[in-house]
mmCIF file of C-alpha atoms in Angstrom:
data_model
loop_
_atom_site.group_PDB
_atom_site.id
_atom_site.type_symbol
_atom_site.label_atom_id
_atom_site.label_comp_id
_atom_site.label_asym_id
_atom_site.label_seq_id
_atom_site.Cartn_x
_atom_site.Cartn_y
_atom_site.Cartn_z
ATOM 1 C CA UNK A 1 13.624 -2.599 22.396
ATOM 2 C CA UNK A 2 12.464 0.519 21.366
ATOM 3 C CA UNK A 3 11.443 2.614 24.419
ATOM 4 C CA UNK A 4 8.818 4.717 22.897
ATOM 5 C CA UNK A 5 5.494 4.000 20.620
ATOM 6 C CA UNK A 6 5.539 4.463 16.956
ATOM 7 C CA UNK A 7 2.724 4.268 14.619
ATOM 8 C CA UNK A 8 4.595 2.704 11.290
ATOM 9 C CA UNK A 9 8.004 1.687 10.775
ATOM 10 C CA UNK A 10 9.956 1.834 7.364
ATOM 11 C CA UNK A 11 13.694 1.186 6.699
ATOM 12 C CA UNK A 12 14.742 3.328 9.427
ATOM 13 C CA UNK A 13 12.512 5.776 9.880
ATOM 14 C CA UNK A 14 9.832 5.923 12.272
ATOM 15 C CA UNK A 15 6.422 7.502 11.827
ATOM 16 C CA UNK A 16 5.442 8.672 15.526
ATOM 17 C CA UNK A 17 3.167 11.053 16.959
ATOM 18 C CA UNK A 18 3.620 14.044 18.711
ATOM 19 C CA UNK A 19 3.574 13.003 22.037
ATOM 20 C CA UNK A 20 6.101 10.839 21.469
ATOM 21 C CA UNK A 21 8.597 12.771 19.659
ATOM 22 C CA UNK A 22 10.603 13.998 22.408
ATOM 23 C CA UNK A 23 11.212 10.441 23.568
ATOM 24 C CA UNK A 24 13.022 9.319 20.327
ATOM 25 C CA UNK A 25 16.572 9.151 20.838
ATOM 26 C CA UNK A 26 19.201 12.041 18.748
ATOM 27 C CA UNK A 27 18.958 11.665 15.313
ATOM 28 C CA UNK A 28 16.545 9.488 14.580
ATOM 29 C CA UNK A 29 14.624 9.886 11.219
ATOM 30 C CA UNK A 30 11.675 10.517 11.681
ATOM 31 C CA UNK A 31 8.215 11.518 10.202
ATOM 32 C CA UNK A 32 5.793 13.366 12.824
ATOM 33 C CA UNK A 33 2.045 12.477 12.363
ATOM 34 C CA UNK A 34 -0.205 15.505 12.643
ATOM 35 C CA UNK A 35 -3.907 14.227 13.496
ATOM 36 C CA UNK A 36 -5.936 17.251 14.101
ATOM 37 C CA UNK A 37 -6.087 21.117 14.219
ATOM 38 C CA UNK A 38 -5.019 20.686 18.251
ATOM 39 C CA UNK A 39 -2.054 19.029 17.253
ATOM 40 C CA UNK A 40 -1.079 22.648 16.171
ATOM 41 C CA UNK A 41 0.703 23.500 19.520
ATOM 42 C CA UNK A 42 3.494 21.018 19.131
ATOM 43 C CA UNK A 43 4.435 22.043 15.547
ATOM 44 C CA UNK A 44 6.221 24.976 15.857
ATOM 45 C CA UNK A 45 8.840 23.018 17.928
ATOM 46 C CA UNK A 46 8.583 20.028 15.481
ATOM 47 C CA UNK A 47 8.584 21.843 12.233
ATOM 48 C CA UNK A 48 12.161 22.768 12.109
ATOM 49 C CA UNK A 49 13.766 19.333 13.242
ATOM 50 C CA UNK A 50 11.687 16.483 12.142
ATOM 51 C CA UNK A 51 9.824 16.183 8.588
ATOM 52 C CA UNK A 52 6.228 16.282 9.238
ATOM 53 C CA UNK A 53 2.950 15.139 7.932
ATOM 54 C CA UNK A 54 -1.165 14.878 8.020
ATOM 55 C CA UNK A 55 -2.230 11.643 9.382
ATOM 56 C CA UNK A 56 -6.348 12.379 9.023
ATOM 57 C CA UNK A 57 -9.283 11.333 7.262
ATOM 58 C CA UNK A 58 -11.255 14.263 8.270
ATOM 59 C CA UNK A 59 -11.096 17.090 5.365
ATOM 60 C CA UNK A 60 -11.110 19.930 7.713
ATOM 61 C CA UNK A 61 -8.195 18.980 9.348
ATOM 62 C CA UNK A 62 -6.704 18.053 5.963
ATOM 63 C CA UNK A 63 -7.073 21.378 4.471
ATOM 64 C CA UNK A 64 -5.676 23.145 7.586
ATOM 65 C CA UNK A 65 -2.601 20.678 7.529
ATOM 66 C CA UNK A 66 -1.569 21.346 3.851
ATOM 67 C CA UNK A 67 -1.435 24.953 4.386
ATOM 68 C CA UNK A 68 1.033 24.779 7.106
ATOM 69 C CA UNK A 69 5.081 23.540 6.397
ATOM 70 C CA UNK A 70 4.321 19.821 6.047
ATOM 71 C CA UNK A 71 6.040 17.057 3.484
ATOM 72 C CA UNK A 72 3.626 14.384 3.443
ATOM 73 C CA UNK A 73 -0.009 13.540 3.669
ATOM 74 C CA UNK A 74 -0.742 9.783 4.783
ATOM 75 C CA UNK A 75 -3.544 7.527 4.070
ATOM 76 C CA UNK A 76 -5.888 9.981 3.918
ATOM 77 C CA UNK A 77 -9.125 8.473 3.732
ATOM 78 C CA UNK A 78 -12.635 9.731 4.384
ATOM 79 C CA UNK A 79 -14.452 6.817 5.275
ATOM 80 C CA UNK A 80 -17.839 9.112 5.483
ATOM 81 C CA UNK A 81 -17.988 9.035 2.091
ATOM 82 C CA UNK A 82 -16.897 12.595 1.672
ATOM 83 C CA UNK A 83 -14.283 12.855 -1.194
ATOM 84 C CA UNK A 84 -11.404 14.736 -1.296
ATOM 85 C CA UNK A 85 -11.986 17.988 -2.993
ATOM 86 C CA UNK A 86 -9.627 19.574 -5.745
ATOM 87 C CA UNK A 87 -8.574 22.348 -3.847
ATOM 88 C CA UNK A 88 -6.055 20.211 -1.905
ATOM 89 C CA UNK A 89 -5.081 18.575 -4.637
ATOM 90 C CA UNK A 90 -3.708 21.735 -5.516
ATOM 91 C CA UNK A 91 -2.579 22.897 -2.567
ATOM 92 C CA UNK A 92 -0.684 19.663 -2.225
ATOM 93 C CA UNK A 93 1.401 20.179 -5.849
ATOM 94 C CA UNK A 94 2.056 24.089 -4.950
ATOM 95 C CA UNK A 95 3.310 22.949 -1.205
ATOM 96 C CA UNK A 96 5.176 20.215 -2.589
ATOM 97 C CA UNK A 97 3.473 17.621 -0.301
ATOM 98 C CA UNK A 98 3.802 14.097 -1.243
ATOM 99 C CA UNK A 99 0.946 11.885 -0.898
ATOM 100 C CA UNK A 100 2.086 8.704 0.864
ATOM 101 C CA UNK A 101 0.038 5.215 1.290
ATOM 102 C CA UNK A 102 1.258 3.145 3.673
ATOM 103 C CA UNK A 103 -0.022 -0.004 3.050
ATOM 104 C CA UNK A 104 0.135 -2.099 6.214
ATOM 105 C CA UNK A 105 -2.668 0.282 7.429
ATOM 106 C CA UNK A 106 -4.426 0.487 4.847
ATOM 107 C CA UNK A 107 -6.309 -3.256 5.270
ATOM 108 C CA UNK A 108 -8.704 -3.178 8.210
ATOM 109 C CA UNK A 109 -10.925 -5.943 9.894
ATOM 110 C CA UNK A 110 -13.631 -3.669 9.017
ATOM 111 C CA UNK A 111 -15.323 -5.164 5.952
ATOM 112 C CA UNK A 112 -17.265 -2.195 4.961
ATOM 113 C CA UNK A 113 -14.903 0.024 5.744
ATOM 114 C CA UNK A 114 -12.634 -1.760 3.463
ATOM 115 C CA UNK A 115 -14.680 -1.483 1.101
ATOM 116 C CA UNK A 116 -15.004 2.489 1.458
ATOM 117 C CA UNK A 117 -11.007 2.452 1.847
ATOM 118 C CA UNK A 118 -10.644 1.004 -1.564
ATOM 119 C CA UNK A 119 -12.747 3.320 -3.289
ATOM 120 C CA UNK A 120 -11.378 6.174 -2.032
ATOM 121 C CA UNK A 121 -8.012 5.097 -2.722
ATOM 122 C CA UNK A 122 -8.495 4.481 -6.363
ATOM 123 C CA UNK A 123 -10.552 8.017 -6.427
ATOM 124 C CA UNK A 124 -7.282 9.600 -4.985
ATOM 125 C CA UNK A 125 -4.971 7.829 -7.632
ATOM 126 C CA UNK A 126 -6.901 9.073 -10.251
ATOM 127 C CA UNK A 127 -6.458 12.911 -9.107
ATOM 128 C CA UNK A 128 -2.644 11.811 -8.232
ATOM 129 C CA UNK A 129 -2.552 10.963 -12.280
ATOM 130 C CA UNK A 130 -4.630 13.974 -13.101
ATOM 131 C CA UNK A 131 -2.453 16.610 -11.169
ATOM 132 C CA UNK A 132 0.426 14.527 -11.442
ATOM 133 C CA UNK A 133 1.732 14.327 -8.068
ATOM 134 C CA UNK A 134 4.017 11.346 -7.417
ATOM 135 C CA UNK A 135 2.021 8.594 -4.905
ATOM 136 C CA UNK A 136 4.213 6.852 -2.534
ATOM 137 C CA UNK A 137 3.539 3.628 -1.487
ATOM 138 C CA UNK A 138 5.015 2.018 1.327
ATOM 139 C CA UNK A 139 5.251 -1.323 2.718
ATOM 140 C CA UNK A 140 7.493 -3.275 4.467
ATOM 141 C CA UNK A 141 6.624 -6.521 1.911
ATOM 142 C CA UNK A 142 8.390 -4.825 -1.445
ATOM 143 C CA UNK A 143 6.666 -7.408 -3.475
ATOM 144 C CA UNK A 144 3.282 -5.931 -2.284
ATOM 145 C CA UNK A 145 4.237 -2.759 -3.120
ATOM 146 C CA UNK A 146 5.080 -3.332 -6.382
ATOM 147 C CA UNK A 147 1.661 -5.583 -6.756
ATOM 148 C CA UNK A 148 -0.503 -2.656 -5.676
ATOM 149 C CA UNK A 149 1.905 0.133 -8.084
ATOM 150 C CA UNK A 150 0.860 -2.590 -10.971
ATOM 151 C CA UNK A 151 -3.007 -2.737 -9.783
ATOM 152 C CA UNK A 152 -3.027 0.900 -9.542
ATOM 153 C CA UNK A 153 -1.946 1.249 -13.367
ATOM 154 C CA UNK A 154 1.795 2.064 -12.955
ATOM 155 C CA UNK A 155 4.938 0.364 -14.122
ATOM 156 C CA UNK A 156 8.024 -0.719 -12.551
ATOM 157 C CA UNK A 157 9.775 2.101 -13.388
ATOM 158 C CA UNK A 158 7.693 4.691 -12.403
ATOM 159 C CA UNK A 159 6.969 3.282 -9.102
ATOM 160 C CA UNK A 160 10.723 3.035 -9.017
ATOM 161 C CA UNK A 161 10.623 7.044 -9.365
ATOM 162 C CA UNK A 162 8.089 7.399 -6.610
ATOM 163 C CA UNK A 163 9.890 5.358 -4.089
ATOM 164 C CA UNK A 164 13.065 7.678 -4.520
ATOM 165 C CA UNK A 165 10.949 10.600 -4.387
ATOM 166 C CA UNK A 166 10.569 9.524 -0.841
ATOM 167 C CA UNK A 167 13.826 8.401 0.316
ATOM 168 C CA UNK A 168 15.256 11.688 -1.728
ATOM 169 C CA UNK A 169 13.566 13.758 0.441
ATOM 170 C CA UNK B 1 14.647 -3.745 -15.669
ATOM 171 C CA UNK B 2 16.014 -6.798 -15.646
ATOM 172 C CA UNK B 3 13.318 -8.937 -16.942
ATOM 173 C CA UNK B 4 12.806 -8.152 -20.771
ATOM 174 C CA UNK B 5 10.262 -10.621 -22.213
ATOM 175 C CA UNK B 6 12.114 -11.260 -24.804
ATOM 176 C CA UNK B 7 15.128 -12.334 -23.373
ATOM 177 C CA UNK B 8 12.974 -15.207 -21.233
ATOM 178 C CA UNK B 9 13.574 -18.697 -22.342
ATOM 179 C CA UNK B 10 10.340 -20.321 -23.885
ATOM 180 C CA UNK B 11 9.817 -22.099 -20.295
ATOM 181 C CA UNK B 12 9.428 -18.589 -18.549
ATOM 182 C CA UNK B 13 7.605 -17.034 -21.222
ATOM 183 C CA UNK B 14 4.548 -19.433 -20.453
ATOM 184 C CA UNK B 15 1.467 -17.651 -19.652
ATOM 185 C CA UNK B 16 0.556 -19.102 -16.134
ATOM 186 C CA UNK B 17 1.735 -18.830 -12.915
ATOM 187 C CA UNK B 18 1.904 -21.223 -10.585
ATOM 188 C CA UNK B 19 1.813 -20.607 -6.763
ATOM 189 C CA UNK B 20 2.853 -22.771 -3.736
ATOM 190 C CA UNK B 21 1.101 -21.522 -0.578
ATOM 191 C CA UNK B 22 1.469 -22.323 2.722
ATOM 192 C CA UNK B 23 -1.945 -22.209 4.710
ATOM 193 C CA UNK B 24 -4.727 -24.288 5.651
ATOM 194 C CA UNK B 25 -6.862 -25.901 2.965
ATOM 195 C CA UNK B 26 -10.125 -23.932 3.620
ATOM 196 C CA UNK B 27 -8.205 -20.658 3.500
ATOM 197 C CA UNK B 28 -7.304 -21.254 -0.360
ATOM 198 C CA UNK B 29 -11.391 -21.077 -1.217
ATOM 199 C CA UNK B 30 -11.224 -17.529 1.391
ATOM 200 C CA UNK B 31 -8.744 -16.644 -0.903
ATOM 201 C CA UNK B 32 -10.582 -17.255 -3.960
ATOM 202 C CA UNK B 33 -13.737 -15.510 -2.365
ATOM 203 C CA UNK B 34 -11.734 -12.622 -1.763
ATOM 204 C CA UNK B 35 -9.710 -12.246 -4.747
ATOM 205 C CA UNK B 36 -13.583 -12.173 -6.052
ATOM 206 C CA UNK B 37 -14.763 -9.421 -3.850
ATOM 207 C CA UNK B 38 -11.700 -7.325 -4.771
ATOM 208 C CA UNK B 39 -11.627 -7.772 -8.364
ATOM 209 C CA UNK B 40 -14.804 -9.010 -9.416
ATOM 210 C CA UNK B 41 -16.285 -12.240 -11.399
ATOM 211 C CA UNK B 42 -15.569 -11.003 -14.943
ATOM 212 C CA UNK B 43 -11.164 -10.723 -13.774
ATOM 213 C CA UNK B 44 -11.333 -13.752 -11.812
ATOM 214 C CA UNK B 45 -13.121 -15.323 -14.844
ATOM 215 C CA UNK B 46 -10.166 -13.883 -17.332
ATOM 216 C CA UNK B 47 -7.334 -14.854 -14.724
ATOM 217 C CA UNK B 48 -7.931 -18.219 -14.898
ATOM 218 C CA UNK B 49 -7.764 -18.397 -10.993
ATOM 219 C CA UNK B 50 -7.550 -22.616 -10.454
ATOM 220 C CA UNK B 51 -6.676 -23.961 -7.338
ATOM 221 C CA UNK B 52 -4.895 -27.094 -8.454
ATOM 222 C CA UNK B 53 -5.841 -29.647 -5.322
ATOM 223 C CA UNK B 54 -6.415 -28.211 -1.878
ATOM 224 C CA UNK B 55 -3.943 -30.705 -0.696
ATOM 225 C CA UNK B 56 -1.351 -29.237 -2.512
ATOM 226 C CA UNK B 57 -1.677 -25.396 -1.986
ATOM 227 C CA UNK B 58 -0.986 -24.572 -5.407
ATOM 228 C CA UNK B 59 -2.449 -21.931 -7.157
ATOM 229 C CA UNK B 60 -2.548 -21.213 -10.769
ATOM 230 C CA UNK B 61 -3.356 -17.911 -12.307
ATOM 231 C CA UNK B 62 -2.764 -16.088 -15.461
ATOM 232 C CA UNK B 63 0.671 -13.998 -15.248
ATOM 233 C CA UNK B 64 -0.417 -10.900 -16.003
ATOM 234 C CA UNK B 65 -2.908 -11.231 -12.729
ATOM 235 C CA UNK B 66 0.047 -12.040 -10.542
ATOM 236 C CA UNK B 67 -0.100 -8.740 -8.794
ATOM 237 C CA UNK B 68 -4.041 -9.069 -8.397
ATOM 238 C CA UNK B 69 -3.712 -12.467 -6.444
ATOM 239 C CA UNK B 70 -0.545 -10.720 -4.370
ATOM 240 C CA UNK B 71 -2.961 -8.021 -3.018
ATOM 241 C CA UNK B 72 -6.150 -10.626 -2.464
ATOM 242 C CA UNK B 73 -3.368 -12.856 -0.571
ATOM 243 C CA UNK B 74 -2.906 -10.085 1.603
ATOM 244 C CA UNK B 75 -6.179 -8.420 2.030
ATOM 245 C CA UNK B 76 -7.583 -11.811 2.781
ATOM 246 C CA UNK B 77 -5.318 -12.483 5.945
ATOM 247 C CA UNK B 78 -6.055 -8.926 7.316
ATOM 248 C CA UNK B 79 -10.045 -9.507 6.732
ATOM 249 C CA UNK B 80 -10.118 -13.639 7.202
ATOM 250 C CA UNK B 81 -7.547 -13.622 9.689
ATOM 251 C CA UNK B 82 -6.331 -16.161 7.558
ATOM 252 C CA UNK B 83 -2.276 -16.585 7.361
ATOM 253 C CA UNK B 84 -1.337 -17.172 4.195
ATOM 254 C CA UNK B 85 1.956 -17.427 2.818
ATOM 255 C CA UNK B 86 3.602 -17.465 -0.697
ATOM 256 C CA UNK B 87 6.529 -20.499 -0.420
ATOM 257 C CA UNK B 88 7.340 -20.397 -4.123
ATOM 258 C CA UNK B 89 6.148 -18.911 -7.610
ATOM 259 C CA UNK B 90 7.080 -20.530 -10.800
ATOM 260 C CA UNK B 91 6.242 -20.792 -14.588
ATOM 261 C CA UNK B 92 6.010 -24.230 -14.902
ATOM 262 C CA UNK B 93 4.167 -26.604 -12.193
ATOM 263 C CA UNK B 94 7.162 -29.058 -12.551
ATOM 264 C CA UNK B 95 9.562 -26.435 -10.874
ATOM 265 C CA UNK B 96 7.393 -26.209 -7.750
ATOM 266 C CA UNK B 97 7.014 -29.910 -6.593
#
């Protein structure tokens, strides 16, 4: 048993927040999940040894996340309604910051919310397309995956890319 | 990739799909509901979404709507705390019973 909490497991790495970092055992990979602007004081002790991403659907905390040192933004989804504005769209392809879905999070009980979940996420694909950044999408069911990739207007192949975009990294 | 259409025998190159399920019967008419929520009436409509007997658990749907009906399965157990399960996916309905 694994004697610390993680948020999301994939493969072998483990998506944890900050708190929990220090518990992880030597070497384990790992993606730290920023959630706010407070979660500023553990990243200069994070930044160097783990990869690190946004975990946030607030667009303040967003946009001061993708100007720091971070390789991924996850699920980020407004669920206020407020969009995500162009700016960190571009922010995202100069930092080289991967936009990553991960998809056993992304269904909640919440009907509504679902609702507002799904619209936002095909809003974000279509910027992904426009500014051509590569959109990961993770789950631990592959044929999901693939499913969504296809919904989302990809093919095979280029989900194929995606995926090793991430596991590249 | 390893599935070229036009390599398929005639069998596989049928245009339905055909889906053995594992759930309760009720859940397969959640499923339905949600696969119409997701996608709307018009793509339900041109999937051909049928489910074949509710004592069965089969499910028939157009191929190229596979992956719609692979995201409703799994949307609707998160929303309808329902809990289904794909068995078995074939071309033909002979193949699955």
């Amino acid at each position: 048993m694994d004697n610390f909490n993680y948020f999301y497991k994939y493969k072998t790495i483990y998506f944890v927040f900050p708190n929990e970092f220090s518990k992880l055992p030597k070497n384990t990979n790992s993606i730290v999940l920023f959630k706010n602007v407070d979660d500023a004081k553990y990243y200069p002790k994070i930044q160097n040894i783990s990869k690190c991403a946004v975990l946030s659907n607030n667009a303040n905390d967003i946009s001061f996340w993708v100007n720091k040192k971070i390789n991924y933004i996850i699920n980020p989804f407004d669920f206020k309604g407020k969009g995500f504005d162009k700016n960190i769209f571009s922010l995202l392809k100069q930092n080289k910051i991967l936009p990553v879905i991960i998809l056993e999070k992304l269904f909640v009980e919440d009907k509504q919310k679902q609702i507002q979940i799904f619209k936002h996420l095909i809003a974000f694909n279509k910027l992904c397309k426009k500014f051509r950044l590569s959109l990961v999408i993770l789950s631990n069911n592959m044929e999901l995956t693939y499913a969504t990739y296809s919904i989302l207007g990809y093919n095979e192949k280029q989900a194929e890319r995606f995926l090793s975009d991430f596991d590249e990294e | 990739m390893k599935n070229k259409t036009k390599v398929l025998p005639k069998s596989q190159r049928e245009s339905k799909r055909y889906f053995l399920l594992d759930c309760k019967d009720e859940e397969l008419r959640r499923l339905k509901d949600c696969y119409s929520n997701l996608f709307g009436l018009l793509k339900l409509a041109e999937s051909n979404f049928t489910i074949k007997d509710e004592k069965s658990k089969i499910v028939k749907i157009n191929r190229e709507f596979e992956n719609e009906l692979i995201f409703a399965i799994n949307y609707c157990n998160k929303n309808n705390n329902t809990k289904i399960k794909i068995i078995k996916k074939s071309g033909t309905l002979d193949s699955l019973e």
